[in-house]
Coordinates of C-alpha atoms in Angstrom, one line a residue:
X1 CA 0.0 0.0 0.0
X2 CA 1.2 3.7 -0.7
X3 CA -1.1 5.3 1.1
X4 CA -3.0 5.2 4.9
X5 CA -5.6 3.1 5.0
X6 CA -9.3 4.9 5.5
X7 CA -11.3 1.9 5.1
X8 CA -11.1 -0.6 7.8
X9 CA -12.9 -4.3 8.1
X10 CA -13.0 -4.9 11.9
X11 CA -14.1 -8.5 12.4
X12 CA -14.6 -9.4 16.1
X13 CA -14.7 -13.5 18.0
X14 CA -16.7 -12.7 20.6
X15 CA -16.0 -16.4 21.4
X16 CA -12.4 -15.8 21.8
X17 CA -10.6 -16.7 25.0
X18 CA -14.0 -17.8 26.5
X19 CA -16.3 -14.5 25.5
X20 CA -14.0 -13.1 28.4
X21 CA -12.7 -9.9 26.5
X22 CA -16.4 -9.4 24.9
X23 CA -16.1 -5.4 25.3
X24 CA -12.8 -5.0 23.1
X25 CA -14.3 -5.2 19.6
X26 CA -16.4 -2.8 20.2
X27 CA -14.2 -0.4 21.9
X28 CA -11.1 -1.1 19.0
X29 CA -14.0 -0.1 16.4
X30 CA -14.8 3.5 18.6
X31 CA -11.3 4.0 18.6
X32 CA -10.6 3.6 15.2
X33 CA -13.5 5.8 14.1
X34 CA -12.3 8.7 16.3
X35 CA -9.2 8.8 14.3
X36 CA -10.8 9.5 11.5
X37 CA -11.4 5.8 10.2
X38 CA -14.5 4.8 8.0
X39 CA -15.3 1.1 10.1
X40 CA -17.1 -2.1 9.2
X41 CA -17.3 -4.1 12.4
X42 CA -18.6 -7.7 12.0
X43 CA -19.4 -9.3 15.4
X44 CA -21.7 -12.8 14.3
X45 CA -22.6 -15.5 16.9
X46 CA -20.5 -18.3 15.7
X47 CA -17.1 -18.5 14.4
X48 CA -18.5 -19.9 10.7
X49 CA -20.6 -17.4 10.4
X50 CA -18.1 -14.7 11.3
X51 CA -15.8 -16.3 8.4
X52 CA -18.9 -16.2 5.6
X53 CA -19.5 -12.4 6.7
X54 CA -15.9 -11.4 6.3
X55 CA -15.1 -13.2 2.9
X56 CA -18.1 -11.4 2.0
X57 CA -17.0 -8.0 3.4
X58 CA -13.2 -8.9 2.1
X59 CA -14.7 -9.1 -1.4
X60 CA -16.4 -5.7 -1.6
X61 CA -12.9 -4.1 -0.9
X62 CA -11.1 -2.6 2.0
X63 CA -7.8 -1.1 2.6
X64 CA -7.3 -3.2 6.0
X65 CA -8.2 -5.8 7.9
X66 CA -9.0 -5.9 11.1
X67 CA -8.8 -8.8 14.1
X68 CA -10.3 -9.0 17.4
X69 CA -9.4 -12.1 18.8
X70 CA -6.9 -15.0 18.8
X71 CA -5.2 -17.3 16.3
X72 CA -7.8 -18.7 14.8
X73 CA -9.2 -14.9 13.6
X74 CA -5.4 -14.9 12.4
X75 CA -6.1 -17.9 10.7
X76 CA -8.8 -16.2 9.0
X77 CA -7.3 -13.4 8.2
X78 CA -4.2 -14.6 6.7
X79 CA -6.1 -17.1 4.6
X80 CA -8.1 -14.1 3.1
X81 CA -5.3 -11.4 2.8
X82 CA -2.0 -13.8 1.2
X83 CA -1.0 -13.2 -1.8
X84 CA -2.8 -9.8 -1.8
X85 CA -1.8 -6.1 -0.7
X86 CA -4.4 -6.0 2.0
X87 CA -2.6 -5.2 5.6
X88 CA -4.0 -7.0 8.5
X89 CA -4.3 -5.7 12.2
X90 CA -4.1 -7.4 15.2
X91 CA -5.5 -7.0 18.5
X92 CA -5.2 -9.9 20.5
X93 CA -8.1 -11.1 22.8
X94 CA -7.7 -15.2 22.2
X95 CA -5.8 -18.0 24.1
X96 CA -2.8 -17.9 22.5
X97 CA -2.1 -14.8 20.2
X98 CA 1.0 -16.2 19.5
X99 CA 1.4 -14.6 15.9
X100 CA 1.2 -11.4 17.9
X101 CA 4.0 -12.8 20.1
X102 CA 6.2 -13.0 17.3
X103 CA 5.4 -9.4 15.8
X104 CA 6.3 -8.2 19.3
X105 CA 2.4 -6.9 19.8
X106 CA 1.1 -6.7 23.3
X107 CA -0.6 -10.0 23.9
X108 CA -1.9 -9.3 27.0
X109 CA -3.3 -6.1 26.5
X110 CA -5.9 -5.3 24.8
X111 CA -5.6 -1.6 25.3
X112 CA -2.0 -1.4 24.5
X113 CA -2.8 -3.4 21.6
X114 CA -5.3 -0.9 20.1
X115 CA -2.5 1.6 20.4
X116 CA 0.0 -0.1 19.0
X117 CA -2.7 -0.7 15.9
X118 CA -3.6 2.8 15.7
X119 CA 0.0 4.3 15.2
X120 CA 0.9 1.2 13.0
X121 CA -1.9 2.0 10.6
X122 CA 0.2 5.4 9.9
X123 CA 3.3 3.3 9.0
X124 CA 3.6 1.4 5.6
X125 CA 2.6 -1.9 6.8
X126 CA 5.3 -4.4 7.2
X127 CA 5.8 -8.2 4.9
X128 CA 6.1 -11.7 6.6
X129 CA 6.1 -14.5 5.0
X130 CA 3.6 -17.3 5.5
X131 CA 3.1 -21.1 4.6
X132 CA 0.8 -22.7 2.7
X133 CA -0.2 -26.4 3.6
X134 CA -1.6 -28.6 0.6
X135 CA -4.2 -31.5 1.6
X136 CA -6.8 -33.6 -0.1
X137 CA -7.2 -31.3 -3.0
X138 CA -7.4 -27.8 -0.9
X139 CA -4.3 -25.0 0.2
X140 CA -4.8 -23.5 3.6
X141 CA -2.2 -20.4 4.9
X142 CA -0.8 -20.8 8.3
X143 CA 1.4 -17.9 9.8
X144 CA 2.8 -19.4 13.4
X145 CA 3.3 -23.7 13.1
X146 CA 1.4 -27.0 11.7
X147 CA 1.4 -29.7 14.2
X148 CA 1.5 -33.3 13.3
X149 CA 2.4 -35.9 16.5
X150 CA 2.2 -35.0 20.2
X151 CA 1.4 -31.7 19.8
X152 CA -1.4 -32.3 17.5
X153 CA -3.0 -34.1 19.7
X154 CA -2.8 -31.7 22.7
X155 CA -4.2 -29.7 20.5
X156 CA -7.0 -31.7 19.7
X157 CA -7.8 -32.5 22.6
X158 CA -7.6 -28.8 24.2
X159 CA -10.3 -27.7 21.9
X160 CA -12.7 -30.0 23.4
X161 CA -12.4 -28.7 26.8
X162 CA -14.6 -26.3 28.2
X163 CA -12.0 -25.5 31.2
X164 CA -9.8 -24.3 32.3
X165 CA -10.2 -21.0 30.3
X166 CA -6.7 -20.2 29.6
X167 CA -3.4 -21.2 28.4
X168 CA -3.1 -23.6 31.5
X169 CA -5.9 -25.8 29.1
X170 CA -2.8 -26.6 26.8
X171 CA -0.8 -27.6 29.9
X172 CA -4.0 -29.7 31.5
X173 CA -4.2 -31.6 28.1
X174 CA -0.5 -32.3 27.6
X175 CA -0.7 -34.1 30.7
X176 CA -3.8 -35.8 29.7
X177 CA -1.8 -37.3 26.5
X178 CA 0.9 -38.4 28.2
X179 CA -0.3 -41.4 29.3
X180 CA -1.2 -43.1 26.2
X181 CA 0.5 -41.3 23.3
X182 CA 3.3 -43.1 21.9
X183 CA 5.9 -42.6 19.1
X184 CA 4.5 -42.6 15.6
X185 CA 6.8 -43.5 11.7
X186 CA 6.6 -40.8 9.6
X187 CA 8.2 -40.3 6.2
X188 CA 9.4 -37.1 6.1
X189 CA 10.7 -35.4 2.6
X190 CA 12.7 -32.1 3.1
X191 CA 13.3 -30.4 -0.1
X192 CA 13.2 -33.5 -1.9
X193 CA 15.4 -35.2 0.6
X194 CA 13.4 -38.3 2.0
X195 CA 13.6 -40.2 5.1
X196 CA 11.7 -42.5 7.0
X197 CA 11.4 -42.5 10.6
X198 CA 9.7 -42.8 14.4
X199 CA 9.2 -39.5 15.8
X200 CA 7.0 -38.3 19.1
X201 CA 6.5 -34.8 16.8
X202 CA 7.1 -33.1 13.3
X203 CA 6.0 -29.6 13.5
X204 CA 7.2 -27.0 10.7
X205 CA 7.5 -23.3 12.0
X206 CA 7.2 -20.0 10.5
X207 CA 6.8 -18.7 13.8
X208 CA 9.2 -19.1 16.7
X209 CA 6.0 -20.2 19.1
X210 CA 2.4 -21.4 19.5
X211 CA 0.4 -23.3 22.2
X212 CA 0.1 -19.8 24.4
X213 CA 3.6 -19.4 24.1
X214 CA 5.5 -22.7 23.8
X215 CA 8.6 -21.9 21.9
X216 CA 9.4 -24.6 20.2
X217 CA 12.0 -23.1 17.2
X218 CA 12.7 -19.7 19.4
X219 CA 15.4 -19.1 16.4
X220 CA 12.5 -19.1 13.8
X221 CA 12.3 -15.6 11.7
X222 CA 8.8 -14.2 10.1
X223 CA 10.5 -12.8 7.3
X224 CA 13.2 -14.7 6.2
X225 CA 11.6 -16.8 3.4
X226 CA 12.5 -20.3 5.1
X227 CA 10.6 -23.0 7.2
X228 CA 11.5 -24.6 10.3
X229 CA 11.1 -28.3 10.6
X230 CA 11.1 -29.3 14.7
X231 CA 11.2 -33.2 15.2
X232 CA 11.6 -34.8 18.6
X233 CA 13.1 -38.6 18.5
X234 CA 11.4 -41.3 20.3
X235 CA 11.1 -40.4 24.2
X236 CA 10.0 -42.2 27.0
X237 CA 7.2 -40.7 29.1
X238 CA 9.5 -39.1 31.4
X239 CA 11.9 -38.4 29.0
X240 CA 8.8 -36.3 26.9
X241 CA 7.7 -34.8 30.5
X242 CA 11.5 -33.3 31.1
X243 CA 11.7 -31.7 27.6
X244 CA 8.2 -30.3 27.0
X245 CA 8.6 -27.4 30.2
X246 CA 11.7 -26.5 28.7
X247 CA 9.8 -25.3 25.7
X248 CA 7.5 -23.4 26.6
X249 CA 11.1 -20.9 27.5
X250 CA 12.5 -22.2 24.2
X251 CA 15.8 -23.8 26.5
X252 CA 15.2 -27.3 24.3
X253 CA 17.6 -26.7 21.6
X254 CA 20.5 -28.9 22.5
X255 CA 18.6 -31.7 24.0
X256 CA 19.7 -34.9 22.3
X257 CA 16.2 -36.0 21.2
X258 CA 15.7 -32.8 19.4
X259 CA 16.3 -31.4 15.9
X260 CA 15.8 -28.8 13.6
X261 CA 15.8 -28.4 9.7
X262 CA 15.2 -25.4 8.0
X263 CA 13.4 -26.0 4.5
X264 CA 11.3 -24.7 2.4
X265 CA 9.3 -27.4 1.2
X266 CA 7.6 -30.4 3.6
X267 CA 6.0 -33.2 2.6
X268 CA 4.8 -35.3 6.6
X269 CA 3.1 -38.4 5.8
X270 CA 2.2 -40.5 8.7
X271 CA -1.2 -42.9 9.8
X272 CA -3.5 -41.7 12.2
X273 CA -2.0 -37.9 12.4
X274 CA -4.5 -35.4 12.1
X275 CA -2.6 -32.1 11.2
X276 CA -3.1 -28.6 13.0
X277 CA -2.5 -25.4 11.9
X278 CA -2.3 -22.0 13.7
X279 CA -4.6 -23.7 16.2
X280 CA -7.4 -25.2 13.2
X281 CA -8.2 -28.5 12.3
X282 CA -6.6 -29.5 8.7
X283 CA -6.9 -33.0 8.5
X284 CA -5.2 -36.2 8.5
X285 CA -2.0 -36.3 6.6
X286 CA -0.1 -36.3 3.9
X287 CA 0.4 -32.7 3.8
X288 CA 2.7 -30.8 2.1
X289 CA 3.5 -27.7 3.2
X290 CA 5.6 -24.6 1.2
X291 CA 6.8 -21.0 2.4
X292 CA 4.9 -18.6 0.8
X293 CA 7.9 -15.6 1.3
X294 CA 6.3 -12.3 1.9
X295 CA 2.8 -13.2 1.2
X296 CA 1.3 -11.1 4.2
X297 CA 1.2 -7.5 5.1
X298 CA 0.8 -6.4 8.6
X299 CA 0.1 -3.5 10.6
X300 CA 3.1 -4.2 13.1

């Protein structure tokens, strides 16, 4: 964009982080028209309906985007914007927000991220990259990390609880997991370099964290037009239990168990892995994910 934004799409989850920050769309949308802003806010009672509204909206032609809510109104966003010279906003209200962790928004604040958003959209909006996952005939965009293994299944199984409401949900279910989950064989081909083997995880990063936080590739960069692939090696229960609370700080890089690879084409094919992305159900593999380098613009 070479100019400021007037027209804004505000889309609000009023869902998000348990209907606890219900007051912040509303307010963002004030704010934004004080400044001077012409505003379409779109607050709907489910998450599907929100999406249909806002593809709709999208199509009729704005010069931003707007987000109130967590990573899976990121997820929304980023699957409408890619590929396009539309900026999105965020202002973090969900679970995890942890695409505004690695854009270095407040992720905690609603307030302070509404400030931050309002003297962003007077600065040409900045380019990350994103990845694009290919599955069963359809391409999805992730920003922050696909999860196929242990974490996937945390996952999984965190978006069928009800409580707690919070970040501590992903830690509940972890535990949960532990019990029963065991090493699965993947074959894993890394720009065209194949291999076959047992892994507890294969994640692939664009973002250094996700889970509310967890760090798993802390070295990973928005912007510079590569992938991270994170595998853990077969681990004992205890041996899983001693790694995973050193992830969430991101001090897991030299364990033994763990590796990285930085690519920038995946193909994770696996039985009975269902693959998450960005916190949203894609499906059961093979995937095969791609960096799409610089195909986002941001207000950050």
């Amino acid at each position: 964009m070479d100019r400021a934004p007037r027209r804004l799409i505000v889309a609000v989850n009023p869902a998000a982080s348990f209907g606890r920050n219900r007051a912040v769309g509303p307010a963002v949308a004030e704010r934004l028209i004080v400044e001077g802003y012409e505003v379409s806010m779109l607050r709907e009672p489910n998450f599907e309906l929100l999406r249909r509204e806002t593809e709709q909206a999208f199509a009729q032609g704005t010069d931003g985007l707007i987000v109130v809510g967590g990573d899976g109104m990121v997820s929304l966003a980023v699957n409408l914007v890619a590929g396009t010279d539309v900026p999105i906003g965020i202002v973090p209200t969900g679970t995890g927000n942890d695409l505004a962790r690695g854009l270095g928004l407040p992720f905690d604040d609603p307030a302070a991220a509404t400030e931050e958003l309002v003297a962003a959209l007077e600065r040409p909006p900045r380019r990350i990259d994103a990845g694009i996952i290919r599955h069963g005939g359809l391409s999805t965009y992730f920003a922050c990390v696909v999860s196929t293994g242990f974490d996937a299944v945390v996952n999984e199984r965190a978006n069928r609880m009800i409580r707690p409401r919070g970040p501590s949900r992903y830690t509940l279910a972890l535990i949960r997991e532990l019990a029963t989950f065991r090493p699965r064989t993947y074959t894993i081909t890394i720009d065209g370099v194949r291999r076959e083997q047992r892994a507890m995880l294969v994640s692939v990063a664009n973002n250094p964290s996700f889970g509310a936080g967890m760090r798993i590739v802390p070295r990973a960069d928005l912007a510079d037009g590569m992938l991270d692939v994170f595998i853990v090696h077969p681990l004992s229960r205890a041996g899983l239990i001693a790694v995973f609370p050193k992830v969430f700080k991101g001090e897991h890089t030299d364990h033994p168990a763990v590796e990285f690879v930085r690519a920038r084409k995946v193909v994770i094919e696996a039985d009975d892995i269902v693959a998450y992305a960005d916190g949203e159900r894609i499906g059961a593999l093979p995937i095969e994910v791609e960096v799409a380098p610089g195909a986002v613009s941001v207000f950050a």
